[in-house]
Each structure stands twice: as C-alpha cells, then as structure tokens.
C-alpha cells in the first residue's frame, strides 16, 4: 500500500540532507556532510515525511505533484542568522567616503553610519519600512534563503524600537521567508545620550527590554514558539563589556535568548561574557583571542561569522573561521545584510567569500549556512536540514556537484526555491 504525500521531489543527483542529530556540526564533522546520491523527498502538510533514494520514495509515496530534479543538487533552504534589513534610506555617500579611506567607526562617531540610518528610519512610515523590508526579503529568497533572523536597532528609543518589532512581525506575516526577531536597542548610542551612555543603558534595561518582552508575549512569534533574542553591539564608540553584561542579564531574566556582536573591530573581552551568560550565538569574531576560541569550542554557543562585512570594507583580514572550526567550534555563516557594513542579500556570496578568504571547504560553508545557522537562531529542531518532521524548505541548483555553488560567483545557480513544500521561486529554464 502506498502512503499519500502532497508532493514528491525525486532524481536529485546530490541531495544535501545536512542531517546532524540534534546538535550543530562542529570541528571535523562540518566537512562530513550527508549527501544522498539520487535522492528523493516526500512532503506532507508542509513538512518532510521522508528522505531516501528516489526509487524508494516514489514506490512508497503517491503524490498529486511531483518534481523531477533532473540529477541536480538539492539542499536545505539557506538560513541567514544575522540581518538588519528593516531600515530606511541608503548609505551610498558613506560607501564613497569609505572608498576614499574613511573609517567605519570614525564615521559612526561623527554621527554618520548607523546613526544616519536611525534618523531616516525614525522618519519613515511603518508602511514604508514594511515595503522596503519585503523587497529585501524577496532578494534574499531569490538567493535561496528560506529563514532569516532580523534585528531592530535603527530606532534607539522605546517607541521606535517597538515599532521596528511590529514591522518585523508584519514581514513575518506577509512574506514566505520565516523570521526570527532580535531586539537590539543597544546598537549605537543615540545622539540624545551621547554624553551619558550609561543613562541610555539604564533606559534599555528599565523600559525598553520589558516593553519588548510584553510585545513578544502577544506576538505571533510567541504563539508559533519562535524564540526572541536580545543582542548588543559591543565595540569602541558603542557599548562595553560591562554594559553588555547588564543588558544581557536583564534580558535573560525575562526569558530572552541571547546574542552579541563581539570582537568585530576591537576586542573588549565581550565574547567571554556572552559565552558565560549562555548566549545562543556570538557574531563577527574578527578579533577573538585564542583563549576565547577555546572557551567557545567548549560551550554550546554558535560562532557566527560575517565575511561579507570584511569584503565590503575591502579588508584583507577576516575572522579566523579556520581556527574556529579546527578548535571545535560550531561555526555558522551569515550575510549580516545591512545598509552600512554589508549591503548583501546573498548567502551564496557569503559562501563564496568564506571559501576563499576564510579557507572553508564548500562542505563546511554549506553546513555553516544551513544546519548550524538554524542552531544559531534557536531553530535547529525545525529547519536547516532535510529530515523527517522538519519544514520542507529546499533549493534546487542548476548544477550537479554542490561545490560548484561555492566555486562559481557573481551569478546565480538557483533554479527553484520551495518553502513548506510549495514552489515559491521558479526559474524560466525548464518551463
Ligand atoms: O553587524 N556592527 C554593527 N552592526 C552592523 C552594522 C550596521 C550598520 O552599519 O548599519 C553589523 O555590521
Ligand atoms: Fe550586525
């Protein structure tokens, strides 16, 4: 007797299942990804029913809809675990200033950078912010991303930060890409608090974090059991490790999961604090010390690297993801899509850079961009790999060796994107 499925995909030359058990992949396991030759997937009610050889899947399941992948590569949809895509305006002038030698942190200190985006974002209407966010999610989806984290951080006052949360919720409602929200009121010191940053930190802890938690409890994310993160940008001209601790401890007590931007330009000792507080991920890590890498490897915290940022600034130095993996850390890859340091919607681009400048093998980059990225946003149980019970989110690439996706750059090999078993992006090639 055949079982019934809503949809069956078969004849995937390489089916990258990325199956990992319940934990992220770390150390040498990052390159031992599971690849099924001539694979098939059966989908029911948006979830994966079974993954196996094409012939077995077709024998076992009867489905109204079938798709012949023609021997191509099929992988889980990318999970982008670090983005800042709710904002207004652009930073084109800053782009030119930086080409001419200006420094990112100096621009921020002079009231530009993040602060200039805050001014434009506060002035924009919510509809405008939703509209721009939708367009950015479309671009990410076209690059194969099916789940993404989005941070606040361009409001920097209670009302504006809460409005960003509502915009993020609206994006989750309207867009096919699934969203995980992160509250980042400590992204920069707002101009109003420039001379008294500790007062801003007090406001964040006393008013903003509790208000955000109240919002979460009545939001769609809470009812969907999607976690809510708090994050801090720990950096010179932003927040120090003591302030990071104060903010993250306050958030943790309420129930937030934790993240932190650490060691991007300056090592302020923040990685250690965030690991100690049980952060789900710490992100950037360009300046992390050998001792902190060892501590990270011994913890459950995921190391999120953002090589698009270094690429965007023309830097020759990148986070040492090779050492992170070789020491045993669970590394994840993100675009950090934002208007200043990384205007990049594309996970394949992040993969291409990571393979060249951080010396990741294509297998390691894929694991970092899927299953480990899912763990970095607390969704390791529901997305990031092709395993029974998980969301049927997958990408069909126009090639038959997955390494091609890291090797070729600047174009797109994405043929189709499926979200919960439904085709949401199709290329004209085989129509
Ligand atoms: O992750 N480093 C801080 N935040 C962002 C940049 C945001 C911006 O420049 O607007 C980042 O790189
Ligand atoms: Fe960031």
CSV table of C-alpha atoms and ligand atoms in Angstrom, one decimal:
chain,number,residue,atom,x,y,z
A,1,UNK,CA,0.0,0.0,0.0
A,2,UNK,CA,1.3,3.4,-1.0
A,3,UNK,CA,1.3,6.3,1.5
A,4,UNK,CA,0.0,9.6,0.3
A,5,UNK,CA,2.1,12.7,0.2
A,6,UNK,CA,1.3,16.2,-1.1
A,7,UNK,CA,4.5,16.4,-3.1
A,8,UNK,CA,7.4,14.3,-4.1
A,9,UNK,CA,10.8,15.5,-5.4
A,10,UNK,CA,13.0,12.8,-7.0
A,11,UNK,CA,16.1,12.4,-9.0
A,12,UNK,CA,18.3,14.8,-7.0
A,13,UNK,CA,21.9,13.9,-8.1
A,14,UNK,CA,23.1,15.2,-4.8
A,15,UNK,CA,20.6,15.6,-2.0
A,16,UNK,CA,22.4,17.5,0.8
A,17,UNK,CA,20.4,16.4,3.8
A,18,UNK,CA,22.8,18.0,6.3
A,19,UNK,CA,21.4,15.6,8.9
A,20,UNK,CA,23.3,16.2,12.2
A,21,UNK,CA,21.3,14.7,15.0
A,22,UNK,CA,20.1,17.4,17.4
A,23,UNK,CA,23.3,19.3,17.7
A,24,UNK,CA,25.1,21.7,15.3
A,25,UNK,CA,28.1,20.3,13.4
A,26,UNK,CA,31.4,21.2,14.9
A,27,UNK,CA,35.1,20.6,14.2
A,28,UNK,CA,35.8,17.9,11.6
A,29,UNK,CA,32.1,17.0,11.3
A,30,UNK,CA,31.4,20.2,9.5
A,31,UNK,CA,33.0,18.7,6.4
A,32,UNK,CA,31.4,15.3,6.7
A,33,UNK,CA,28.0,16.5,5.4
A,34,UNK,CA,25.4,13.9,4.5
A,35,UNK,CA,24.9,13.7,0.7
A,36,UNK,CA,22.5,11.2,-0.8
A,37,UNK,CA,23.0,10.3,-4.4
A,38,UNK,CA,19.8,10.1,-6.5
A,39,UNK,CA,17.8,11.3,-3.6
A,40,UNK,CA,14.1,12.0,-3.1
A,41,UNK,CA,11.9,13.9,-0.6
A,42,UNK,CA,8.3,13.2,0.3
A,43,UNK,CA,6.3,16.2,1.7
A,44,UNK,CA,3.0,16.3,3.6
A,45,UNK,CA,1.4,19.4,5.1
A,46,UNK,CA,4.5,21.4,4.5
A,47,UNK,CA,6.8,19.1,6.4
A,48,UNK,CA,9.2,16.4,5.3
A,49,UNK,CA,7.7,13.0,5.6
A,50,UNK,CA,10.7,11.0,4.4
A,51,UNK,CA,14.0,11.4,2.6
A,52,UNK,CA,15.6,8.5,0.7
A,53,UNK,CA,16.6,7.1,-2.6
A,54,UNK,CA,14.3,8.3,-5.5
A,55,UNK,CA,13.1,4.8,-6.3
A,56,UNK,CA,12.2,4.1,-2.7
A,57,UNK,CA,10.4,7.4,-2.2
A,58,UNK,CA,8.4,7.0,-5.4
A,59,UNK,CA,7.5,3.4,-4.6
A,60,UNK,CA,6.4,4.3,-1.1
A,61,UNK,CA,4.5,7.6,-1.8
A,62,UNK,CA,1.7,8.6,-4.1
A,63,UNK,CA,1.5,12.3,-4.7
A,64,UNK,CA,-0.5,14.6,-6.9
A,65,UNK,CA,2.5,16.8,-7.5
A,66,UNK,CA,6.0,15.5,-8.5
A,67,UNK,CA,9.1,17.2,-9.5
A,68,UNK,CA,12.0,15.6,-11.3
A,69,UNK,CA,15.2,17.4,-10.2
A,70,UNK,CA,17.0,16.1,-13.3
A,71,UNK,CA,20.1,14.9,-11.4
A,72,UNK,CA,20.7,18.4,-10.0
A,73,UNK,CA,21.8,19.4,-6.5
A,74,UNK,CA,19.1,19.9,-3.9
A,75,UNK,CA,19.9,21.4,-0.4
A,76,UNK,CA,18.0,22.8,2.5
A,77,UNK,CA,17.0,26.4,2.1
A,78,UNK,CA,19.7,28.7,3.5
A,79,UNK,CA,19.2,30.1,7.0
A,80,UNK,CA,20.5,33.6,7.4
A,81,UNK,CA,21.1,34.0,11.2
A,82,UNK,CA,22.1,37.7,11.3
A,83,UNK,CA,20.5,40.6,9.3
A,84,UNK,CA,19.5,44.2,9.9
A,85,UNK,CA,17.0,44.6,6.9
A,86,UNK,CA,14.4,46.9,8.5
A,87,UNK,CA,15.7,50.4,7.7
A,88,UNK,CA,15.0,53.4,5.5
A,89,UNK,CA,17.3,55.2,3.1
A,90,UNK,CA,20.7,54.1,2.0
A,91,UNK,CA,24.4,54.7,2.8
A,92,UNK,CA,25.7,55.4,-0.7
A,93,UNK,CA,27.5,58.6,0.4
A,94,UNK,CA,29.2,56.7,3.1
A,95,UNK,CA,30.2,54.0,0.6
A,96,UNK,CA,32.1,56.6,-1.4
A,97,UNK,CA,33.6,58.1,1.7
A,98,UNK,CA,34.9,54.7,2.7
A,99,UNK,CA,36.3,54.0,-0.8
A,100,UNK,CA,38.3,57.2,-0.2
A,101,UNK,CA,39.7,56.0,3.0
A,102,UNK,CA,37.2,57.0,5.8
A,103,UNK,CA,36.9,54.6,8.7
A,104,UNK,CA,33.6,52.9,9.7
A,105,UNK,CA,33.9,53.6,13.4
A,106,UNK,CA,35.0,57.2,12.8
A,107,UNK,CA,32.0,57.8,10.6
A,108,UNK,CA,29.8,56.4,13.3
A,109,UNK,CA,31.5,58.6,15.9
A,110,UNK,CA,30.9,61.7,13.7
A,111,UNK,CA,27.1,61.0,13.8
A,112,UNK,CA,27.0,59.1,10.4
A,113,UNK,CA,26.8,55.4,9.8
A,114,UNK,CA,24.3,53.6,12.0
A,115,UNK,CA,23.1,57.0,13.4
A,116,UNK,CA,22.3,58.4,10.0
A,117,UNK,CA,20.2,55.3,9.3
A,118,UNK,CA,18.4,55.8,12.7
A,119,UNK,CA,17.4,59.3,11.6
A,120,UNK,CA,15.9,58.1,8.3
A,121,UNK,CA,14.2,55.1,9.9
A,122,UNK,CA,12.6,57.1,12.6
A,123,UNK,CA,11.1,59.4,9.9
A,124,UNK,CA,9.8,56.7,7.7
A,125,UNK,CA,6.2,55.4,8.0
A,126,UNK,CA,5.7,51.8,9.1
A,127,UNK,CA,4.2,51.0,5.7
A,128,UNK,CA,7.4,52.3,4.0
A,129,UNK,CA,9.5,50.1,6.3
A,130,UNK,CA,7.4,47.0,5.6
A,131,UNK,CA,7.6,47.7,1.9
A,132,UNK,CA,11.4,48.0,1.9
A,133,UNK,CA,11.7,45.0,4.2
A,134,UNK,CA,9.6,42.9,1.8
A,135,UNK,CA,11.8,43.9,-1.2
A,136,UNK,CA,14.9,42.9,0.7
A,137,UNK,CA,13.3,39.5,1.7
A,138,UNK,CA,12.4,39.0,-2.0
A,139,UNK,CA,16.1,39.4,-2.8
A,140,UNK,CA,17.2,37.0,-0.1
A,141,UNK,CA,14.6,34.4,-1.2
A,142,UNK,CA,15.9,34.7,-4.8
A,143,UNK,CA,19.3,33.8,-3.3
A,144,UNK,CA,17.9,30.7,-1.6
A,145,UNK,CA,17.2,32.0,1.9
A,146,UNK,CA,14.1,30.5,3.4
A,147,UNK,CA,14.5,31.5,7.1
A,148,UNK,CA,16.1,34.7,8.4
A,149,UNK,CA,16.8,36.5,11.7
A,150,UNK,CA,16.0,40.2,11.7
A,151,UNK,CA,17.3,42.7,14.2
A,152,UNK,CA,15.9,46.0,15.4
A,153,UNK,CA,18.5,48.7,16.2
A,154,UNK,CA,17.6,51.6,14.0
A,155,UNK,CA,15.1,53.1,16.4
A,156,UNK,CA,17.1,53.6,19.6
A,157,UNK,CA,14.1,54.9,21.6
A,158,UNK,CA,11.4,52.9,23.1
A,159,UNK,CA,8.6,53.8,20.6
A,160,UNK,CA,10.8,53.5,17.6
A,161,UNK,CA,12.3,50.1,18.7
A,162,UNK,CA,8.9,48.7,19.4
A,163,UNK,CA,7.7,49.9,16.0
A,164,UNK,CA,10.6,48.0,14.4
A,165,UNK,CA,9.4,44.9,16.2
A,166,UNK,CA,5.9,45.4,14.8
A,167,UNK,CA,7.4,45.9,11.3
A,168,UNK,CA,9.3,42.6,11.7
A,169,UNK,CA,6.1,40.8,12.8
A,170,UNK,CA,4.3,42.2,9.7
A,171,UNK,CA,7.1,41.0,7.5
A,172,UNK,CA,6.7,37.5,9.0
A,173,UNK,CA,3.0,37.7,8.3
A,174,UNK,CA,3.3,38.9,4.7
A,175,UNK,CA,6.4,37.2,3.4
A,176,UNK,CA,7.1,33.5,2.7
A,177,UNK,CA,10.5,33.7,4.4
A,178,UNK,CA,10.2,32.7,8.1
A,179,UNK,CA,11.5,35.3,10.5
A,180,UNK,CA,13.2,35.1,13.9
A,181,UNK,CA,13.1,38.5,15.7
A,182,UNK,CA,16.0,40.0,17.7
A,183,UNK,CA,15.8,43.1,19.9
A,184,UNK,CA,18.9,45.3,19.5
A,185,UNK,CA,18.2,48.6,21.3
A,186,UNK,CA,22.0,48.7,22.1
A,187,UNK,CA,23.1,49.0,18.5
A,188,UNK,CA,24.6,52.5,18.9
A,189,UNK,CA,24.5,55.3,21.5
A,190,UNK,CA,21.7,57.6,20.3
A,191,UNK,CA,22.7,61.2,19.8
A,192,UNK,CA,20.4,62.3,22.7
A,193,UNK,CA,22.5,60.2,25.1
A,194,UNK,CA,25.9,60.8,23.6
A,195,UNK,CA,27.4,62.3,26.8
A,196,UNK,CA,25.7,59.9,29.1
A,197,UNK,CA,25.7,56.4,27.6
A,198,UNK,CA,25.0,54.7,31.0
A,199,UNK,CA,21.7,56.5,31.2
A,200,UNK,CA,20.8,55.0,27.8
A,201,UNK,CA,21.8,51.5,29.1
A,202,UNK,CA,19.5,52.1,32.1
A,203,UNK,CA,16.7,53.1,29.8
A,204,UNK,CA,17.3,50.0,27.8
A,205,UNK,CA,17.2,47.8,30.9
A,206,UNK,CA,14.4,49.5,32.8
A,207,UNK,CA,12.0,50.4,30.0
A,208,UNK,CA,12.8,49.0,26.5
A,209,UNK,CA,13.6,45.4,27.3
A,210,UNK,CA,10.5,44.8,29.5
A,211,UNK,CA,8.3,46.6,26.9
A,212,UNK,CA,9.8,44.4,24.1
A,213,UNK,CA,9.1,41.3,26.2
A,214,UNK,CA,5.5,42.3,26.7
A,215,UNK,CA,5.2,42.8,22.9
A,216,UNK,CA,6.6,39.3,22.3
A,217,UNK,CA,4.2,37.6,24.6
A,218,UNK,CA,1.2,38.8,22.5
A,219,UNK,CA,3.0,38.5,19.1
A,220,UNK,CA,2.7,35.7,16.5
A,221,UNK,CA,6.2,34.6,17.3
A,222,UNK,CA,5.3,33.6,20.8
A,223,UNK,CA,2.3,31.6,19.6
A,224,UNK,CA,4.5,29.9,17.0
A,225,UNK,CA,7.1,29.1,19.6
A,226,UNK,CA,9.7,31.1,17.7
A,227,UNK,CA,12.4,32.4,20.2
A,228,UNK,CA,13.0,36.0,20.8
A,229,UNK,CA,16.6,37.2,21.1
A,230,UNK,CA,18.3,40.2,22.7
A,231,UNK,CA,21.5,41.5,21.2
A,232,UNK,CA,24.2,44.1,21.9
A,233,UNK,CA,26.8,45.7,19.7
A,234,UNK,CA,29.9,45.6,21.9
A,235,UNK,CA,32.5,47.9,20.4
A,236,UNK,CA,34.5,51.1,20.8
A,237,UNK,CA,32.1,54.1,20.4
A,238,UNK,CA,29.2,51.7,21.1
A,239,UNK,CA,28.8,49.5,24.3
A,240,UNK,CA,31.5,47.9,26.5
A,241,UNK,CA,31.5,44.5,28.2
A,242,UNK,CA,30.1,45.8,31.4
A,243,UNK,CA,27.1,47.3,29.7
A,244,UNK,CA,26.7,44.2,27.6
A,245,UNK,CA,26.5,42.1,30.8
A,246,UNK,CA,24.0,44.5,32.3
A,247,UNK,CA,21.7,44.4,29.2
A,248,UNK,CA,22.0,40.7,28.5
A,249,UNK,CA,21.4,39.7,32.2
A,250,UNK,CA,18.3,41.9,32.3
A,251,UNK,CA,17.0,40.3,29.1
A,252,UNK,CA,17.9,36.7,30.2
A,253,UNK,CA,16.0,37.1,33.4
A,254,UNK,CA,12.8,37.9,31.4
A,255,UNK,CA,13.2,34.9,29.1
A,256,UNK,CA,15.0,36.3,26.1
A,257,UNK,CA,17.6,34.1,24.3
A,258,UNK,CA,20.9,35.9,23.9
A,259,UNK,CA,23.2,37.1,21.1
A,260,UNK,CA,26.0,39.6,20.9
A,261,UNK,CA,28.1,41.4,18.3
A,262,UNK,CA,31.6,40.8,19.7
A,263,UNK,CA,35.2,41.4,18.6
A,264,UNK,CA,34.3,43.0,15.3
A,265,UNK,CA,36.9,45.7,15.3
A,266,UNK,CA,38.1,45.8,18.9
A,267,UNK,CA,38.5,43.0,21.5
A,268,UNK,CA,36.7,44.4,24.6
A,269,UNK,CA,36.5,41.0,26.3
A,270,UNK,CA,32.8,40.6,25.4
A,271,UNK,CA,32.9,37.2,23.9
A,272,UNK,CA,33.8,35.7,27.2
A,273,UNK,CA,31.0,37.4,29.0
A,274,UNK,CA,28.4,36.4,26.3
A,275,UNK,CA,29.6,32.8,26.4
A,276,UNK,CA,29.4,32.8,30.2
A,277,UNK,CA,25.8,34.1,30.0
A,278,UNK,CA,24.9,31.2,27.7
A,279,UNK,CA,24.4,33.2,24.5
A,280,UNK,CA,23.0,31.2,21.7
A,281,UNK,CA,25.5,32.9,19.3
A,282,UNK,CA,28.2,35.4,19.3
A,283,UNK,CA,28.8,37.1,16.0
A,284,UNK,CA,31.6,38.7,13.9
A,285,UNK,CA,34.7,37.5,16.0
A,286,UNK,CA,37.3,39.1,13.8
A,287,UNK,CA,39.5,39.9,16.8
A,288,UNK,CA,38.7,37.0,19.1
A,289,UNK,CA,41.6,35.6,21.1
A,290,UNK,CA,42.9,32.0,21.0
A,291,UNK,CA,41.8,31.6,24.7
A,292,UNK,CA,38.3,32.7,23.9
A,293,UNK,CA,38.1,30.4,20.8
A,294,UNK,CA,38.9,27.5,23.2
A,295,UNK,CA,36.2,28.6,25.6
A,296,UNK,CA,33.8,29.0,22.7
A,297,UNK,CA,34.6,25.5,21.4
A,298,UNK,CA,33.9,24.1,24.9
A,299,UNK,CA,30.5,25.8,25.0
A,300,UNK,CA,27.1,25.5,23.2
A,301,UNK,CA,27.4,29.0,21.8
A,302,UNK,CA,27.5,29.1,18.0
A,303,UNK,CA,30.2,31.2,16.3
A,304,UNK,CA,28.5,33.3,13.6
A,305,UNK,CA,31.0,34.8,11.1
A,306,UNK,CA,30.1,37.6,8.7
A,307,UNK,CA,32.8,37.7,5.9
A,308,UNK,CA,30.6,40.0,3.7
A,309,UNK,CA,31.5,42.8,6.2
A,310,UNK,CA,35.2,42.4,5.6
A,311,UNK,CA,34.7,42.0,1.9
A,312,UNK,CA,32.5,45.2,1.8
A,313,UNK,CA,35.2,47.2,3.5
A,314,UNK,CA,37.9,45.9,1.2
A,315,UNK,CA,39.7,44.5,4.2
A,316,UNK,CA,42.4,41.8,3.8
A,317,UNK,CA,41.7,40.4,7.3
A,318,UNK,CA,38.8,38.1,8.1
A,319,UNK,CA,37.6,36.3,11.2
A,320,UNK,CA,39.7,33.2,11.6
A,321,UNK,CA,36.9,30.7,10.8
A,322,UNK,CA,39.5,28.1,10.0
A,323,UNK,CA,40.8,28.2,13.6
A,324,UNK,CA,37.3,28.3,15.0
A,325,UNK,CA,36.4,25.1,13.2
A,326,UNK,CA,39.7,23.4,13.8
A,327,UNK,CA,39.4,24.2,17.6
A,328,UNK,CA,35.9,22.6,17.6
A,329,UNK,CA,33.5,25.5,17.4
A,330,UNK,CA,30.1,25.2,15.8
A,331,UNK,CA,30.5,27.9,13.0
A,332,UNK,CA,27.6,29.5,11.2
A,333,UNK,CA,27.7,31.9,8.3
A,334,UNK,CA,25.5,35.0,7.7
A,335,UNK,CA,25.2,37.9,5.3
A,336,UNK,CA,24.7,40.5,8.0
A,337,UNK,CA,22.6,42.2,5.4
A,338,UNK,CA,22.5,45.9,6.5
A,339,UNK,CA,22.9,49.3,4.8
A,340,UNK,CA,26.4,50.1,6.1
A,341,UNK,CA,28.8,47.3,6.6
A,342,UNK,CA,27.2,44.6,4.4
A,343,UNK,CA,24.6,45.5,1.8
A,344,UNK,CA,24.4,41.9,0.7
A,345,UNK,CA,21.3,39.7,0.5
A,346,UNK,CA,23.1,36.6,-0.7
A,347,UNK,CA,24.1,33.5,1.3
A,348,UNK,CA,25.9,32.1,-1.8
A,349,UNK,CA,28.0,35.2,-1.9
A,350,UNK,CA,28.9,34.8,1.8
A,351,UNK,CA,29.8,31.2,1.0
A,352,UNK,CA,32.0,32.3,-1.9
A,353,UNK,CA,33.9,34.7,0.3
A,354,UNK,CA,34.2,32.3,3.2
A,355,UNK,CA,35.7,29.6,1.0
A,356,UNK,CA,38.3,32.0,-0.4
A,357,UNK,CA,39.3,34.2,2.5
A,358,UNK,CA,38.4,32.1,5.5
A,359,UNK,CA,39.5,28.8,3.8
A,360,UNK,CA,36.3,26.9,4.5
A,361,UNK,CA,35.7,24.0,2.2
A,362,UNK,CA,32.4,24.1,0.3
A,363,UNK,CA,31.1,21.4,2.6
A,364,UNK,CA,32.0,23.4,5.7
A,365,UNK,CA,30.4,26.5,4.2
A,366,UNK,CA,27.2,24.7,3.4
A,367,UNK,CA,26.9,23.3,6.9
A,368,UNK,CA,27.6,26.8,8.3
A,369,UNK,CA,24.9,28.3,6.0
A,370,UNK,CA,22.1,25.7,6.8
A,371,UNK,CA,22.0,23.5,9.9
A,372,UNK,CA,24.5,25.5,12.0
A,373,UNK,CA,22.8,28.7,11.0
A,374,UNK,CA,19.5,27.2,12.2
A,375,UNK,CA,21.0,26.4,15.6
A,376,UNK,CA,22.4,30.0,15.8
A,377,UNK,CA,18.8,31.2,15.9
A,378,UNK,CA,17.3,28.5,18.0
A,379,UNK,CA,15.6,26.7,15.2
A,380,UNK,CA,17.8,23.7,14.9
A,381,UNK,CA,14.8,21.4,15.5
A,382,UNK,CA,12.7,22.7,12.7
A,383,UNK,CA,14.8,24.0,9.8
A,384,UNK,CA,18.3,23.8,8.3
A,385,UNK,CA,18.4,20.1,7.3
A,386,UNK,CA,16.2,17.8,5.2
A,387,UNK,CA,15.0,15.4,7.9
A,388,UNK,CA,11.5,14.0,8.7
A,389,UNK,CA,9.4,16.4,10.7
A,390,UNK,CA,11.3,19.5,9.6
A,391,UNK,CA,9.8,22.2,7.4
A,392,UNK,CA,10.1,21.2,3.7
A,393,UNK,CA,12.3,24.2,2.7
A,394,UNK,CA,14.7,23.4,-0.1
A,395,UNK,CA,16.6,24.8,-3.1
A,396,UNK,CA,17.2,23.2,-6.5
A,397,UNK,CA,20.5,24.4,-8.0
A,398,UNK,CA,21.4,24.3,-11.7
A,399,UNK,CA,24.4,22.1,-11.2
A,400,UNK,CA,25.2,18.5,-10.3
A,401,UNK,CA,28.1,19.0,-7.8
A,402,UNK,CA,27.4,21.2,-4.8
A,403,UNK,CA,30.9,22.5,-4.8
A,404,UNK,CA,30.0,24.5,-8.0
A,405,UNK,CA,27.8,26.7,-5.8
A,406,UNK,CA,30.9,27.9,-3.9
A,407,UNK,CA,33.2,27.9,-6.9
A,408,UNK,CA,31.2,30.0,-9.2
A,409,UNK,CA,30.4,33.5,-8.1
A,410,UNK,CA,28.7,36.6,-9.2
A,411,UNK,CA,25.8,34.9,-11.0
A,412,UNK,CA,23.1,32.6,-9.6
A,413,UNK,CA,22.8,28.8,-9.8
A,414,UNK,CA,19.4,28.9,-8.1
A,415,UNK,CA,16.7,27.3,-10.2
A,416,UNK,CA,13.8,26.8,-7.7
A,417,UNK,CA,13.1,27.5,-4.1
A,418,UNK,CA,10.5,25.5,-2.2
A,419,UNK,CA,9.0,26.7,1.1
A,420,UNK,CA,6.9,24.2,3.1
A,421,UNK,CA,6.8,22.0,0.0
A,422,UNK,CA,5.4,24.7,-2.2
A,423,UNK,CA,7.4,26.2,-5.1
A,424,UNK,CA,7.8,29.9,-4.4
A,425,UNK,CA,10.5,30.8,-6.8
A,426,UNK,CA,10.9,29.4,-10.2
A,427,UNK,CA,13.3,30.0,-13.0
A,428,UNK,CA,12.2,30.0,-16.6
A,429,UNK,CA,14.8,27.4,-17.6
A,430,UNK,CA,12.7,24.3,-17.6
A,431,UNK,CA,9.2,25.8,-18.1
B,1,LIG,O1,26.6,43.9,12.1
B,1,LIG,N1,28.2,46.2,13.7
B,1,LIG,C1,27.1,46.6,14.0
B,1,LIG,N2,26.0,46.5,13.3
B,1,LIG,C2,26.0,46.1,11.9
B,1,LIG,C3,26.2,47.3,11.0
B,1,LIG,C4,25.0,48.1,10.9
B,1,LIG,C5,25.2,49.3,10.1
B,1,LIG,O2,26.3,49.7,9.7
B,1,LIG,O3,24.1,49.9,9.8
B,1,LIG,C6,26.9,45.0,11.7
B,1,LIG,O4,28.0,45.1,11.0
B,2,LIG,FE1,25.1,43.1,12.8
